[in-house]
XYZ file of C-alpha atoms in Angstrom:
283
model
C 23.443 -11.439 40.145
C 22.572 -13.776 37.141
C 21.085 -12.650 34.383
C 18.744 -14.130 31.488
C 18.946 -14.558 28.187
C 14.998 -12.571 27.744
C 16.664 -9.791 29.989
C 19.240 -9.373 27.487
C 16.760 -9.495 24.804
C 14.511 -6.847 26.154
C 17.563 -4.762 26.978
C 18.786 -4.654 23.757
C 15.444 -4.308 22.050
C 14.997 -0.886 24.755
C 18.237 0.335 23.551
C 17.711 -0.026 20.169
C 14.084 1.518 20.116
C 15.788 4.642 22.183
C 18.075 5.045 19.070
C 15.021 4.847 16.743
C 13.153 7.616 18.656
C 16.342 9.775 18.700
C 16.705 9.636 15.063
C 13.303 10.275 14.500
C 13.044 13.357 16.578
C 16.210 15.128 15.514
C 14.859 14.330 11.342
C 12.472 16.086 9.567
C 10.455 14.418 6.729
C 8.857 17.524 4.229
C 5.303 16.851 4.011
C 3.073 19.041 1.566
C 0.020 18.620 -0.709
C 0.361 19.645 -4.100
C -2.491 19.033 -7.043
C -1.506 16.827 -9.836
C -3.453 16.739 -13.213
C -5.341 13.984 -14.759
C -6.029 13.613 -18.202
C -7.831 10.550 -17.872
C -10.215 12.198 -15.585
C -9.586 15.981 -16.658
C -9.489 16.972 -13.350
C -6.841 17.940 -10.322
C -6.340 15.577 -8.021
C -4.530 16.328 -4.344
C -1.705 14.420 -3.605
C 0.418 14.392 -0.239
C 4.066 13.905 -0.562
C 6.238 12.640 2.298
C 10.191 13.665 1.302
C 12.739 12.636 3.893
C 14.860 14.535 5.487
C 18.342 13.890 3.543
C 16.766 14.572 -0.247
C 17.782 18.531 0.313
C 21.467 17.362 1.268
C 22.254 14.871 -1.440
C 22.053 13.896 -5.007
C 20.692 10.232 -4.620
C 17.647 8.635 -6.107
C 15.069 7.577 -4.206
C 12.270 4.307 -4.196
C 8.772 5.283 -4.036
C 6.361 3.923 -2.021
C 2.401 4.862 -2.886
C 0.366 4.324 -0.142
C -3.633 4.326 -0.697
C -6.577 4.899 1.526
C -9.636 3.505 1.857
C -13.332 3.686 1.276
C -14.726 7.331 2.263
C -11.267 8.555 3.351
C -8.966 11.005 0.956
C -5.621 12.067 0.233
C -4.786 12.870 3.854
C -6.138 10.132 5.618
C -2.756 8.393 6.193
C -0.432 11.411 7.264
C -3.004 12.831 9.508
C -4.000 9.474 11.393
C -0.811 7.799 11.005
C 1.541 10.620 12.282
C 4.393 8.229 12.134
C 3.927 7.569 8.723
C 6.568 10.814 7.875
C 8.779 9.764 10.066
C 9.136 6.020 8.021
C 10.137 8.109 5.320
C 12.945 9.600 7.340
C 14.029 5.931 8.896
C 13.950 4.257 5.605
C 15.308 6.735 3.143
C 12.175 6.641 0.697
C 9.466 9.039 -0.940
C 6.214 8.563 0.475
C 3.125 9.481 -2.503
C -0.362 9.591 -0.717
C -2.788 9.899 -3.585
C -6.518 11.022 -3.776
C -8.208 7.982 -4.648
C -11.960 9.181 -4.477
C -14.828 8.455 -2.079
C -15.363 4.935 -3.562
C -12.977 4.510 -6.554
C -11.692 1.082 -5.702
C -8.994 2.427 -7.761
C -9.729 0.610 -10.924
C -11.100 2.332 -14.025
C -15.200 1.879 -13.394
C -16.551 0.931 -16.918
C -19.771 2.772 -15.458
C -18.716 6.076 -14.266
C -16.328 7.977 -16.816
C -15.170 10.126 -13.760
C -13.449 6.800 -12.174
C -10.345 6.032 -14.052
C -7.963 6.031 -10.707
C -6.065 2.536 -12.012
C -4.853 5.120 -15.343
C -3.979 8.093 -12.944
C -2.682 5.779 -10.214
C -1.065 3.451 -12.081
C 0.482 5.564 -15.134
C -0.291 9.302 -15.136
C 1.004 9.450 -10.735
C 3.915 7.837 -11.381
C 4.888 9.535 -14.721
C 4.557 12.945 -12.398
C 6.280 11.798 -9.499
C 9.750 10.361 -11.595
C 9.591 14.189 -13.617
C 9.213 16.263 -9.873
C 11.238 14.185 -7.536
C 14.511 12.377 -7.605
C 13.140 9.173 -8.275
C 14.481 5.814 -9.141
C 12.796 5.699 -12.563
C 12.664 1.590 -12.469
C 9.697 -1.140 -11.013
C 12.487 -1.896 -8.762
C 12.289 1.350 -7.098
C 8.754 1.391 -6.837
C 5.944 -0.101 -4.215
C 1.934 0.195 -3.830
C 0.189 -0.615 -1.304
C -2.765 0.622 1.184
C -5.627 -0.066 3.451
C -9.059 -1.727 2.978
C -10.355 0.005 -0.177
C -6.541 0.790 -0.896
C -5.410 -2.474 0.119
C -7.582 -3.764 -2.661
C -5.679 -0.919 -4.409
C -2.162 -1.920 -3.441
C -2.269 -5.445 -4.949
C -4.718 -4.985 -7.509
C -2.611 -2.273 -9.352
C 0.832 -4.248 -8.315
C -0.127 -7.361 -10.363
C -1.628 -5.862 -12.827
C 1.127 -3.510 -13.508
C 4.377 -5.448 -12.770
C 6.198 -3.602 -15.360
C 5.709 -0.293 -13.183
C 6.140 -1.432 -9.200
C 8.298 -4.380 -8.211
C 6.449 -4.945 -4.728
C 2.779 -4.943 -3.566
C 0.980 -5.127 -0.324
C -2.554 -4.613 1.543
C -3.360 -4.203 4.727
C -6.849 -5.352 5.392
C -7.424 -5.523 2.075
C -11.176 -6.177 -0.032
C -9.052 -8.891 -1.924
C -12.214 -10.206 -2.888
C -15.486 -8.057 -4.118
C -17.932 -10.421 -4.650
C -19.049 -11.481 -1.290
C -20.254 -7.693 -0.849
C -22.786 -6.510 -3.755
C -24.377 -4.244 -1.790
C -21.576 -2.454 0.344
C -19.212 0.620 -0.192
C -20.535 1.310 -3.833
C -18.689 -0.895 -5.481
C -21.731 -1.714 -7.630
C -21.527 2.278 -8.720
C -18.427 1.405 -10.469
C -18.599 -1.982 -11.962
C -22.609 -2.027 -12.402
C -24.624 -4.847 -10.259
C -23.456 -8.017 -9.500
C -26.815 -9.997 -10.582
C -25.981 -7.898 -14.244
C -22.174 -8.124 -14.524
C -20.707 -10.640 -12.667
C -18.030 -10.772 -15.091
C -16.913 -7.335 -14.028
C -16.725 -8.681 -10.355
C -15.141 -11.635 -11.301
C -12.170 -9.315 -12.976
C -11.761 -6.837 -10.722
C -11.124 -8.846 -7.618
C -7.850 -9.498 -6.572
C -8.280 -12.884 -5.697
C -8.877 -13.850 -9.213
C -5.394 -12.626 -10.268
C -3.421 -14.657 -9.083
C -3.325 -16.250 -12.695
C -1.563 -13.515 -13.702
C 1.874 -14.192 -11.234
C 4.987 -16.172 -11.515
C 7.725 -17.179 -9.130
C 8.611 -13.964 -7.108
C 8.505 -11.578 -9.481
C 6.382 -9.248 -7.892
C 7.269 -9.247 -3.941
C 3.964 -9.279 -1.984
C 2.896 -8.469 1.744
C -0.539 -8.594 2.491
C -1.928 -8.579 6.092
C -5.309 -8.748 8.084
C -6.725 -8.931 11.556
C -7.852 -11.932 12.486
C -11.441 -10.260 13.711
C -11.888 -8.085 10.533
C -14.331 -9.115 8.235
C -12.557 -9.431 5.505
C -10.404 -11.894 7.189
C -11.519 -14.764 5.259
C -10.708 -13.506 1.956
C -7.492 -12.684 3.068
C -6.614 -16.174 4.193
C -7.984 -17.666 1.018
C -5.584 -15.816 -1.373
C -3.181 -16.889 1.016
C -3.931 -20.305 0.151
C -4.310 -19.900 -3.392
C -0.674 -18.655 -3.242
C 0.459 -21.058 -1.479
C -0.971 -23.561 -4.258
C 0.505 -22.180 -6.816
C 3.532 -21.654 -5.316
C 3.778 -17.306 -5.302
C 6.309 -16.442 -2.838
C 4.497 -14.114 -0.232
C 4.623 -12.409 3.123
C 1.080 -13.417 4.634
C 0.881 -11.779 8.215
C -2.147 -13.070 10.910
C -2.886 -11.351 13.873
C -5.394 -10.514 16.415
C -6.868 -6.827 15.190
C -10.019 -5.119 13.588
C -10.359 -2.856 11.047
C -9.334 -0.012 12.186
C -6.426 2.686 12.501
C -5.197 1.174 15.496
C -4.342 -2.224 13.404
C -3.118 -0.066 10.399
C -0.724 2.165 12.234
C 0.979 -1.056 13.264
C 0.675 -2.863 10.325
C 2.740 0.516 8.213
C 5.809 -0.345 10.347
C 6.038 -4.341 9.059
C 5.581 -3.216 5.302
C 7.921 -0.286 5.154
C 10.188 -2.599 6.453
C 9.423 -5.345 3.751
C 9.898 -2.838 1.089
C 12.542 -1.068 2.535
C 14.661 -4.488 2.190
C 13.219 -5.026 -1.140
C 14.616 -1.590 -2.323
C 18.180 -2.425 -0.680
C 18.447 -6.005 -2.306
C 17.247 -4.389 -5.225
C 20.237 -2.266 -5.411
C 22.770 -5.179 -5.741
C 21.069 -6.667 -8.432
């Protein structure tokens, strides 16, 4: 009997997913949702936290990966739509932070609405909690943001705009650009009108960052179905990247935007920032 190369390949790829699954199913990630304080906003905010398995059983530090949500979602959006997303924590060795980012916070501070000042808490007040409760490594290099649609705006806006705090950035299905949109998902409740304050727009979108990048400083992985609508926007910060020479992970695929696209699209960047923690270490 003769036997392909692709039989070998799919072989191997079925035993190694059985291995996956039987590690996943005999760990345990800790999942719980605790209230953290802002000052900024002088009010609690709930927070889930994902802890592997092995933190109880050792004295190592662990990366940090803050994953966001998006537009009308909360806190427990990703853990209870994303079951898997524990079990990453448990594969890859890594605390999992799923913040409260609002209804519609866009996770800037909103130079409208007081209330709004989720880049602070994200971006400084989260992180300053997280490194005093958990075993953390206190360092950018043990540190990554990203999220979904509203939060995948999140993910790269607070990345590049915070380098000195998280060493890696993504978005998955991302609003890397706001202007296109003046009338949707009240972003004009935070930044004020488009016809009034363009400027506001102008600052706040991702896109228009890019200035603010150099060589590979920051690793970034950004994806988007190719049917979502803010597919287009996507591609053209790929571009602009590309022209200015950013190192990036740009992913293109069929998919909407939805959970079914986001559950998959979790596994690629945990992976992408799992490696970036590891290489980080032998630096």
């Amino acid at each position: 009997m003769k036997y392909t190369s692709r039989f070998f390949k799919t072989h191997a790829l079925l035993i190694t997913l059985f291995f996956q699954l039987l590690y996943l199913e005999t760990s345990a990630a800790k999942v719980d949702t605790v209230n953290v304080f802002s000052d900024a906003m002088q009010k609690e905010i709930k927070i889930v936290t994902i802890i592997p398995d092995s933190y109880t059983s050792g004295k190592m530090s662990y990366p940090v990966l803050y994953l966001l949500h998006g537009y009308s979602d909360s806190y427990n959006g990703w853990p209870n739509k994303v079951p898997h997303t524990k079990d990453l924590a448990d594969q890859y060795n890594m605390i999992i932070i799923c913040p409260d980012g609002g209804f519609s916070s866009w996770y800037f501070d909103s130079p409208v609405d007081k209330k709004f000042k989720y880049e602070t808490f994200i971006a400084t007040e989260l992180v300053n909690w997280t490194d005093k409760t958990f075993r953390t490594i206190k360092d950018r290099k043990g540190r990554a943001i990203t999220g979904l649609s509203m939060g995948g705006h999140g993910g790269l806006f607070l990345g590049i705009k915070h380098q000195d705090v998280y060493g890696a950035a993504g978005s998955m299905s991302g609003g890397v650009d706001l202007r296109p949109f003046p009338e949707n998902w009240d972003i004009k409740k935070r930044l004020g009108s488009y016809a009034e304050y363009p400027e506001r727009w102008e600052e706040n979108s991702v896109i228009n960052l890019t200035h603010l990048l150099s060589n590979d400083h920051l690793k970034i992985i950004f994806d988007c179905g190719s049917y979502d609508f803010f597919y287009p926007a996507n591609v053209k910060l790929h571009e602009k990247l590309l022209e200015r020479n950013i190192p990036h992970d740009f992913i293109s695929r069929p998919g909407h935007h939805n959970w079914e696209y986001w559950g998959n699209a979790i596994l690629y960047q945990t992976l992408f920032f799992h490696e970036y923690f590891e290489k980080s270490k032998e630096q």
